[in-house]
mmCIF file of C-alpha atoms (C1' of nucleotides) in Angstrom:
data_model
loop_
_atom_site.group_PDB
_atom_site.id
_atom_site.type_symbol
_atom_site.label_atom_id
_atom_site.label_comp_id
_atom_site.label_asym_id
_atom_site.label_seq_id
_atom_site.Cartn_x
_atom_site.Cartn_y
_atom_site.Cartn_z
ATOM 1 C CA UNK A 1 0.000 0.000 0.000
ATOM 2 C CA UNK A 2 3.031 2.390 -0.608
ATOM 3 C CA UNK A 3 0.073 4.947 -3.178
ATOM 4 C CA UNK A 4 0.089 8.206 -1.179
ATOM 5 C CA UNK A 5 -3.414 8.407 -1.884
ATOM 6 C CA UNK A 6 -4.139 4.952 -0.124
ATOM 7 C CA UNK A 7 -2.284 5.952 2.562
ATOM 8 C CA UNK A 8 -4.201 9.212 3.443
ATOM 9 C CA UNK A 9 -7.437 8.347 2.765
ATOM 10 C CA UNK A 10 -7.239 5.331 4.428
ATOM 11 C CA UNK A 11 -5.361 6.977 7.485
ATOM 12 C CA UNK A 12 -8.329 9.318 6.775
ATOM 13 C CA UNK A 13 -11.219 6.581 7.646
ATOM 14 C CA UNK A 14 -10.646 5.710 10.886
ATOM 15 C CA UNK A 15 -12.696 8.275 13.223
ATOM 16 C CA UNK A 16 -10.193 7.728 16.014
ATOM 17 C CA UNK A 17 -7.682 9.340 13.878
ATOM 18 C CA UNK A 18 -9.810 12.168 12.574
ATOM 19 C CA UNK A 19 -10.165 13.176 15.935
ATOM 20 C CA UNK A 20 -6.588 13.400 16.590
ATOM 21 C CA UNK A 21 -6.241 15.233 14.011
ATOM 22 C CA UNK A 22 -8.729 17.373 15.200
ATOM 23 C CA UNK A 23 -6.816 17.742 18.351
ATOM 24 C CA UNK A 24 -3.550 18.468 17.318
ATOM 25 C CA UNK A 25 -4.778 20.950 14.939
ATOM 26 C CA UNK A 26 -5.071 23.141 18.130
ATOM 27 C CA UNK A 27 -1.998 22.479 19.268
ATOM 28 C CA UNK A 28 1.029 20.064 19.388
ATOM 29 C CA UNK A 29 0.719 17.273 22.228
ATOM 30 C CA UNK A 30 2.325 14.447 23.511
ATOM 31 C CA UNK A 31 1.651 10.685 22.954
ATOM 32 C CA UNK A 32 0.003 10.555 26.299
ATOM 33 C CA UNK A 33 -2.013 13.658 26.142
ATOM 34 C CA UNK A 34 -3.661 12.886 22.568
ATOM 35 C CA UNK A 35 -4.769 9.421 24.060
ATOM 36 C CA UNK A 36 -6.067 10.911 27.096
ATOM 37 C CA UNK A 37 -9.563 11.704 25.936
ATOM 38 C CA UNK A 38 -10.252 7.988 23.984
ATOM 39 C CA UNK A 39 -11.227 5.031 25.538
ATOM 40 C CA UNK A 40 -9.023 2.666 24.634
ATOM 41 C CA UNK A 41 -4.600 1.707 25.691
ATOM 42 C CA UNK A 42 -2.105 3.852 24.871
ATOM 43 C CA UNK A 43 -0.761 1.119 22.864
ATOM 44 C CA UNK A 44 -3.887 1.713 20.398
ATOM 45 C CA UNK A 45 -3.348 5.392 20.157
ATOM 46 C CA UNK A 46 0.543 4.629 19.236
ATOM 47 C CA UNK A 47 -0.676 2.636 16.547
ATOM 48 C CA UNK A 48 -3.199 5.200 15.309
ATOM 49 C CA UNK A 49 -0.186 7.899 15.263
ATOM 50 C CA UNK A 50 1.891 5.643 13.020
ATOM 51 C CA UNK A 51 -0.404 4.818 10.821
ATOM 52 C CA UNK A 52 -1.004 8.928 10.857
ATOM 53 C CA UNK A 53 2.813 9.166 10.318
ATOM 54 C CA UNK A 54 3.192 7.320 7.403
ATOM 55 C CA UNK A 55 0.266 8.973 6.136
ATOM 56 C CA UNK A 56 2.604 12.121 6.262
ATOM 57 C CA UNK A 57 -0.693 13.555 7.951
ATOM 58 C CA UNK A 58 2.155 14.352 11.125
ATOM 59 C CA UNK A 59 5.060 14.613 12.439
ATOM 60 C CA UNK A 60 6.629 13.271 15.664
ATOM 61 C CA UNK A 61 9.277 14.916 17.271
ATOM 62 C CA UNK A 62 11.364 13.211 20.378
ATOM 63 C CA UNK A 63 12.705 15.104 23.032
ATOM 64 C CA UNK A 64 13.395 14.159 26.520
ATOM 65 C CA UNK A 65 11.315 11.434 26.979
ATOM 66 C CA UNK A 66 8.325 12.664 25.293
ATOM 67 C CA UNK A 67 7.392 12.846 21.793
ATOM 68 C CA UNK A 68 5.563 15.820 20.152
ATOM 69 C CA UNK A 69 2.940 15.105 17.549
ATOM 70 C CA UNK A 70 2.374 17.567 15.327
ATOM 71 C CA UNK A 71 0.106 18.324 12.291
ATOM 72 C CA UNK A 72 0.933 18.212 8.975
ATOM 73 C CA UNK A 73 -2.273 19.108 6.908
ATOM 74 C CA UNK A 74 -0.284 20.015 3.409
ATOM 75 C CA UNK A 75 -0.049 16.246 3.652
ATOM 76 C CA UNK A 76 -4.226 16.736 3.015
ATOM 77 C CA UNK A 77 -3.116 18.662 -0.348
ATOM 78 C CA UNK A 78 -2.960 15.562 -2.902
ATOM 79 C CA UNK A 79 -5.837 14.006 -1.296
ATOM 80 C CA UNK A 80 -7.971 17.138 -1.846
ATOM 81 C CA UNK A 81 -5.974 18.108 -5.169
ATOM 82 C CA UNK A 82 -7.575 14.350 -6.580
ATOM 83 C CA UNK A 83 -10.623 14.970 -5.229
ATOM 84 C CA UNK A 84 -10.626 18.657 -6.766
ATOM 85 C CA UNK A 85 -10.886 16.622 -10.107
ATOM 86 C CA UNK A 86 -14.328 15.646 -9.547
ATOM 87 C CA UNK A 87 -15.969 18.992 -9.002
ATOM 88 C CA UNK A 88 -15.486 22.595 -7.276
ATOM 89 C CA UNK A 89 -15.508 21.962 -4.065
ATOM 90 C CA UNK A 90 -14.696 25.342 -2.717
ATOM 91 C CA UNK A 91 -13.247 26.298 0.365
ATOM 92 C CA UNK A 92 -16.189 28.288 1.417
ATOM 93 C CA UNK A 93 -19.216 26.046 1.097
ATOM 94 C CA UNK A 94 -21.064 27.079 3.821
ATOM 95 C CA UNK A 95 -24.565 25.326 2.582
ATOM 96 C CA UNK A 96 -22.751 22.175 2.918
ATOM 97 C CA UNK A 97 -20.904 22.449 5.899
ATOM 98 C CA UNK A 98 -24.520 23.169 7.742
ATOM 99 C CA UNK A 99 -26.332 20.052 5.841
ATOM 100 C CA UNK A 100 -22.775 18.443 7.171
ATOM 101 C CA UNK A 101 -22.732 19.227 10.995
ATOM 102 C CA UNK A 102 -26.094 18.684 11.315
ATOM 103 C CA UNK A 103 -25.839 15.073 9.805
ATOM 104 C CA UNK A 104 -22.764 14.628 12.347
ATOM 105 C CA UNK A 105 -23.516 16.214 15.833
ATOM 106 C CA UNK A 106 -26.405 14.021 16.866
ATOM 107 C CA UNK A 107 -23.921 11.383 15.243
ATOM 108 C CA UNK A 108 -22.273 8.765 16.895
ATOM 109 C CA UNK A 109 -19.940 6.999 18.965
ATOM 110 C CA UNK A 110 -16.799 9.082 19.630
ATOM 111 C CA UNK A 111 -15.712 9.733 23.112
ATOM 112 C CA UNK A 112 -15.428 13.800 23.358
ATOM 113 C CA UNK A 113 -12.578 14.967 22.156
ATOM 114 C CA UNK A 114 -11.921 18.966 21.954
ATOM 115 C CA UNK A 115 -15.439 19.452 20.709
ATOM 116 C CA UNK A 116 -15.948 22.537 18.255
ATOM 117 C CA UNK A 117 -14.036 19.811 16.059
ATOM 118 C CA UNK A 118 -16.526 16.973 13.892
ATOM 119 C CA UNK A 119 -14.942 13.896 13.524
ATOM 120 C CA UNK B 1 -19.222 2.306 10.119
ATOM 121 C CA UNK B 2 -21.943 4.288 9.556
ATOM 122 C CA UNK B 3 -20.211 7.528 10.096
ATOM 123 C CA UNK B 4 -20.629 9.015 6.239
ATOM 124 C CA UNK B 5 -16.831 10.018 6.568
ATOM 125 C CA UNK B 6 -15.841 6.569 7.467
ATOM 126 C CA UNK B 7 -17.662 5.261 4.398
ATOM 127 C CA UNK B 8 -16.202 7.917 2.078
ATOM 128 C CA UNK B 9 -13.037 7.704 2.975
ATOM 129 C CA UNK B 10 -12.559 4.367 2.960
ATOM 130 C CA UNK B 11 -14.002 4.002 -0.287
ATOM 131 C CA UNK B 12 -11.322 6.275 -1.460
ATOM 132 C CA UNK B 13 -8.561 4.546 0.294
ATOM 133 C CA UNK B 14 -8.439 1.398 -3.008
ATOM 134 C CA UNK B 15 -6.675 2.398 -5.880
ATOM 135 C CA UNK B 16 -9.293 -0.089 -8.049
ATOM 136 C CA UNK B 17 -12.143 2.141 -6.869
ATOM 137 C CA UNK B 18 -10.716 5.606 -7.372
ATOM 138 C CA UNK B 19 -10.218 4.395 -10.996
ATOM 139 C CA UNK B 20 -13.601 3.791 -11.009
ATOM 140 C CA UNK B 21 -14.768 7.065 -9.852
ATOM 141 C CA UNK B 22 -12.232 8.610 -12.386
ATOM 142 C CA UNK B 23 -13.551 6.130 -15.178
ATOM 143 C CA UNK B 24 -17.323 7.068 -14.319
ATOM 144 C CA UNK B 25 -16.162 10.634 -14.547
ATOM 145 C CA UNK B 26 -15.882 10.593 -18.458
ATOM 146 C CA UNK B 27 -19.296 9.284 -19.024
ATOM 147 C CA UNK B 28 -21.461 6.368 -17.387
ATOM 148 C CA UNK B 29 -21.135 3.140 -17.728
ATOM 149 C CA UNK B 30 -22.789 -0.445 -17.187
ATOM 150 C CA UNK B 31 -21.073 -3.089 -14.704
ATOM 151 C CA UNK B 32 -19.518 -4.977 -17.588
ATOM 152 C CA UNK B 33 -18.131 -2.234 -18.858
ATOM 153 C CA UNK B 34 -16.307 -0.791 -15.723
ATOM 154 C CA UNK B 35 -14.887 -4.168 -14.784
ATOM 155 C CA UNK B 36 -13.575 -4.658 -18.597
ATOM 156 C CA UNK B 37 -10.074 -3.104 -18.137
ATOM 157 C CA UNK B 38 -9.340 -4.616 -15.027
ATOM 158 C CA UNK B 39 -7.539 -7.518 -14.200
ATOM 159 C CA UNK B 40 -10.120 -9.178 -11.561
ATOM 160 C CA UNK B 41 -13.426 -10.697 -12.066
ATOM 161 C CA UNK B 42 -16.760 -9.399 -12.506
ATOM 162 C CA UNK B 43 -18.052 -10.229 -9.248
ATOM 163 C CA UNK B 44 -14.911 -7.891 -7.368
ATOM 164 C CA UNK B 45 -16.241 -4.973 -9.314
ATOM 165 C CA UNK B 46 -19.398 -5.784 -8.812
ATOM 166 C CA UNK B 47 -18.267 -5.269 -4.837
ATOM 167 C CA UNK B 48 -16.425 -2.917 -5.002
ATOM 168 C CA UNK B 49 -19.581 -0.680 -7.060
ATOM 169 C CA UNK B 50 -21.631 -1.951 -3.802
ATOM 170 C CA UNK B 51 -18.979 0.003 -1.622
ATOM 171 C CA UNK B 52 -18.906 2.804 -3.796
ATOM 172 C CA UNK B 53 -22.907 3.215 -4.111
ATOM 173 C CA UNK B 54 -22.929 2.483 0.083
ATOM 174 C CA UNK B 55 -20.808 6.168 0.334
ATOM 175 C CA UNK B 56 -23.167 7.572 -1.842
ATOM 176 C CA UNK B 57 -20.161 8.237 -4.558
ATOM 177 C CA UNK B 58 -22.173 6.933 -7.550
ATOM 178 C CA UNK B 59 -25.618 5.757 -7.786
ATOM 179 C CA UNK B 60 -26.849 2.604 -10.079
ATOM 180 C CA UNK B 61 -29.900 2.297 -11.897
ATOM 181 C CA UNK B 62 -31.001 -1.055 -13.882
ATOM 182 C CA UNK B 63 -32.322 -0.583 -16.886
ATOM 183 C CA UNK B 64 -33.325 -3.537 -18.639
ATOM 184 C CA UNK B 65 -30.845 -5.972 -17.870
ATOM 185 C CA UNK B 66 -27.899 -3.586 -17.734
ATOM 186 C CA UNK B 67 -26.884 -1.710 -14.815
ATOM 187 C CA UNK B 68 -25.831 1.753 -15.174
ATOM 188 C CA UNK B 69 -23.164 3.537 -13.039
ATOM 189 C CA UNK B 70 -23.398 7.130 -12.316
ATOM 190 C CA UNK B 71 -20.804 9.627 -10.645
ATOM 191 C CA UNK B 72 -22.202 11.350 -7.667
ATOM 192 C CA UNK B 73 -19.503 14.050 -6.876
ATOM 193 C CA UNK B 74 -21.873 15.677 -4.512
ATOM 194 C CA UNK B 75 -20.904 12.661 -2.129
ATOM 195 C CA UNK B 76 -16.905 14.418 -2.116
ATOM 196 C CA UNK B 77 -18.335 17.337 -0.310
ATOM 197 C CA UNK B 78 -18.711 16.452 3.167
ATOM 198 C CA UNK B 79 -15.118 14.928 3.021
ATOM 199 C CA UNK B 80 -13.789 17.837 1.281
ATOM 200 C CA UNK B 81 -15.701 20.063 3.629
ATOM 201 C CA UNK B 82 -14.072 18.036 6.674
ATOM 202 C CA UNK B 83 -10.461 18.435 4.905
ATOM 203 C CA UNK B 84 -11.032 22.651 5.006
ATOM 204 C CA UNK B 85 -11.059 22.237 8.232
ATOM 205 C CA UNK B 86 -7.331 21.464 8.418
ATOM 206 C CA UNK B 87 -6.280 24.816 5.294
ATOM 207 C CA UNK B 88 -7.393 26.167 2.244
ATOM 208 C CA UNK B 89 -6.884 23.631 -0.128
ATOM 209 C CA UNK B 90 -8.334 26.297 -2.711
ATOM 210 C CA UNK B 91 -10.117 24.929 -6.247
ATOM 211 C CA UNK B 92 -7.305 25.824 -8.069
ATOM 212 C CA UNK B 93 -3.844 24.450 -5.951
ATOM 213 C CA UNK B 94 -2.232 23.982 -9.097
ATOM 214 C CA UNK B 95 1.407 24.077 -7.823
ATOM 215 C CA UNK B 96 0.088 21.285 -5.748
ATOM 216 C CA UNK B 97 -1.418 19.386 -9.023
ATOM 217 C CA UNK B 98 1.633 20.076 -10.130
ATOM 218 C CA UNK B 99 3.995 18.132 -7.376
ATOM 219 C CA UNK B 100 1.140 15.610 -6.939
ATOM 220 C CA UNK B 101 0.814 14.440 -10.704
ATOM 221 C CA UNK B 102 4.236 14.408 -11.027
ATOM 222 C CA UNK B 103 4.958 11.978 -8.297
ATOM 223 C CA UNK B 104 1.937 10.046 -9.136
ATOM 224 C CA UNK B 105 2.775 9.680 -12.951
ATOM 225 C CA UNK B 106 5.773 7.374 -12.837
ATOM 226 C CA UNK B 107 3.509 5.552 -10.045
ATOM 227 C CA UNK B 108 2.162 2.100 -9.527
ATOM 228 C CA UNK B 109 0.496 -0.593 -10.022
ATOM 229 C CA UNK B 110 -3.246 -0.112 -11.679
ATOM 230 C CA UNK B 111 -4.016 -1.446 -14.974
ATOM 231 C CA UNK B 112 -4.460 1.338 -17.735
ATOM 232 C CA UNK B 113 -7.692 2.806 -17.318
ATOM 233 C CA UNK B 114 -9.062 5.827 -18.796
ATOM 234 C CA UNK B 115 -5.541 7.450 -18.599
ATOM 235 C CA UNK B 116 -5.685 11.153 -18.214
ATOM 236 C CA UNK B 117 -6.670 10.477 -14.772
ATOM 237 C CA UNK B 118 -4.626 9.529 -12.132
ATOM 238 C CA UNK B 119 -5.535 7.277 -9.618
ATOM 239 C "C1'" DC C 1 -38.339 -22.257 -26.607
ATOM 240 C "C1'" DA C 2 -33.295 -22.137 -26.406
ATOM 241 C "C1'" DT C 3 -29.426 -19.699 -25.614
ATOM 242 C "C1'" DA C 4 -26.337 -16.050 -24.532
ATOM 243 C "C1'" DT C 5 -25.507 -11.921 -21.714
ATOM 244 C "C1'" DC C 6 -25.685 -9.142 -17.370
ATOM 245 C "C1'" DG C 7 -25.104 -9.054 -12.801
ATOM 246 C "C1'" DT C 8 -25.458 -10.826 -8.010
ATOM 247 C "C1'" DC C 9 -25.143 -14.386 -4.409
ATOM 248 C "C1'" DA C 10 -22.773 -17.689 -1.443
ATOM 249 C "C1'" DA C 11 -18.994 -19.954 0.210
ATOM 250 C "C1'" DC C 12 -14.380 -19.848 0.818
ATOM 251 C "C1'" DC C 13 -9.543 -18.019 1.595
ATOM 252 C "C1'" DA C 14 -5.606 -15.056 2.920
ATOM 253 C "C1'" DT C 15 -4.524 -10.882 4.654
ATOM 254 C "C1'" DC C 16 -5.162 -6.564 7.025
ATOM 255 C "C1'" DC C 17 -7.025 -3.844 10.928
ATOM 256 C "C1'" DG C 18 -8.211 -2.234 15.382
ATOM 257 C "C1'" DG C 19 -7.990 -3.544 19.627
ATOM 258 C "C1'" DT C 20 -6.048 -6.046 23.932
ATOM 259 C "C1'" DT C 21 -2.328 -7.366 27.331
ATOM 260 C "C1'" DG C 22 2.278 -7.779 29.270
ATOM 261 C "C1'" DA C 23 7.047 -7.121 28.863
ATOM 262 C "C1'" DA C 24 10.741 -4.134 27.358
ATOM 263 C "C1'" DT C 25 13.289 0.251 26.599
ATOM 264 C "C1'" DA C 26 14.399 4.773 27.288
ATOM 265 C "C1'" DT C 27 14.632 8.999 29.958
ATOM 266 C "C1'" DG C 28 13.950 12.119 34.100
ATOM 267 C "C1'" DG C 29 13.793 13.213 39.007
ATOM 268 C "C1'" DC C 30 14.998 12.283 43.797
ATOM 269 C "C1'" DG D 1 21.183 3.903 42.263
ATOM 270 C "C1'" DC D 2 16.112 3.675 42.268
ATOM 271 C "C1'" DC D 3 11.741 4.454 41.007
ATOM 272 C "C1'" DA D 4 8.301 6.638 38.137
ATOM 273 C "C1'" DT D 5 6.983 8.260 33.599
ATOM 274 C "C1'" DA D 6 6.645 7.917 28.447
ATOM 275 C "C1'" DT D 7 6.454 5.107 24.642
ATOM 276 C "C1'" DT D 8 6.994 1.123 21.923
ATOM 277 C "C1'" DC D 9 7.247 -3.942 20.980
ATOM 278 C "C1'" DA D 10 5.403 -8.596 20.480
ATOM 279 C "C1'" DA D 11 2.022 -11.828 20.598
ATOM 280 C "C1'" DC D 12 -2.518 -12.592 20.250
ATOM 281 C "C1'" DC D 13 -7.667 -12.178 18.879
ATOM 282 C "C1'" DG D 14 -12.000 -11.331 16.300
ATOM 283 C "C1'" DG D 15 -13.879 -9.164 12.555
ATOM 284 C "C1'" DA D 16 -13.549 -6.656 8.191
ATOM 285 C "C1'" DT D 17 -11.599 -6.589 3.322
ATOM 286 C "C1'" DG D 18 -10.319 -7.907 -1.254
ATOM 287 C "C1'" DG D 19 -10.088 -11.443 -3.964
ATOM 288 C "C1'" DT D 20 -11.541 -16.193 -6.055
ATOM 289 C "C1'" DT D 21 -14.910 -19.677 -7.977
ATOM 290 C "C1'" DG D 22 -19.326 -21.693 -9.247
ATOM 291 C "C1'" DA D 23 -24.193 -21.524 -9.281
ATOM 292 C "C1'" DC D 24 -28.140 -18.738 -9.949
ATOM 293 C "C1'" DG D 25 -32.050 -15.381 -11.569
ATOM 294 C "C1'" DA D 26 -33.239 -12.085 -14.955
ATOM 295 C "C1'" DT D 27 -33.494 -10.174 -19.299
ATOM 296 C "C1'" DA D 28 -32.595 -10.056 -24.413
ATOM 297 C "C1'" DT D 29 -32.299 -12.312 -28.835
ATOM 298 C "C1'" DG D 30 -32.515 -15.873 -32.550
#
DNA sequence: CATATCGTCAACCATCCGGTTGAATATGGC
DNA sequence: GCCATATTCAACCGGATGGTTGACGATATG
């Protein structure tokens, strides 16, 4: 599975991962902080932030003894460059981002992460 | 995996079905049709359509005793919506095209679909 | 009616995926 | 040196995925 495309968009379809995303876009964080908020091991979340590394969708940084994730959303750029191909989807589409959240905030299953952040 | 982003995004995440969305993109097409250029049998297409009408990213209407695939680009919106959330990937990125075709060009692995599209 | 074409269904298989647990490997602080 | 903290590794498990094959139900066509 070494297609960039494959990589982000399936890094992309897990929600667990969308929400870290979500998180770290506010700020950097360590392993242990990002899986703070999710119900499931740390060993689960590591996984999640590999598979978001490869993805290119972030970067982890050791120092000390902790390790800083941190975003990387050009990595989105192909992914929404390929998907430009099928239509103008422009970056103000404000109809569809209402239809959007309100399909997705009486959604589902997600723990609650930052908020003010669908997954 | 009901979440509509799971389902769209992990129909992106095969290579076979982006071609398929990129194939569908030049005109519609019948079951038979779509599965011609690949190397697999009928009845993989014929799942992988399922997981691609599932998302909502085409729609397929019988007519007769031919099936016709249709693009529904509309379905790319929510995603693309969610991406926004992350930068302005803008319509027109075209350095990005640029970088992105280029390293996708010399790529992998698919048959030869369509061409002109990458997948 | 007989036959060919279109497409799905069902069973099966190998592999991947998301999760668990427990042990192991740093590194930091006292 | 000793203990706690931060993170990964390795083995395992159940369920999803992507593919195969062969049989089947419809729909055209001669």
């Amino acid at each position: 599975m070494s297609n960039p495309l494959d990589q982000v968009f399936s890094a992309l379809a897990d929600p667990t991962r969308r929400a870290i995303l979500a998180m770290l876009l506010e700020d950097d964080m360590a392993v242990t902080d990002v899986a703070d908020p999710f119900p499931m091991s740390l060993a689960a979340i590591s996984k999640h932030l590999s598979v978001l590394a490869e993805a290119g969708l972030i970067t982890q940084e050791r120092r000390g003894r902790v390790k800083w994730c941190k975003l990387e959303p050009d990595a989105l750029r192909t992914a929404s460059v390929w998907m430009q191909g099928f239509g103008q989807f422009g970056p103000v589409d404000l109809d569809g981002l209402e239809r959007f959240l309100a399909a997705e905030l009486h959604g589902p299953d997600l723990p609650d992460p930052p908020a003010s952040f669908s997954v």
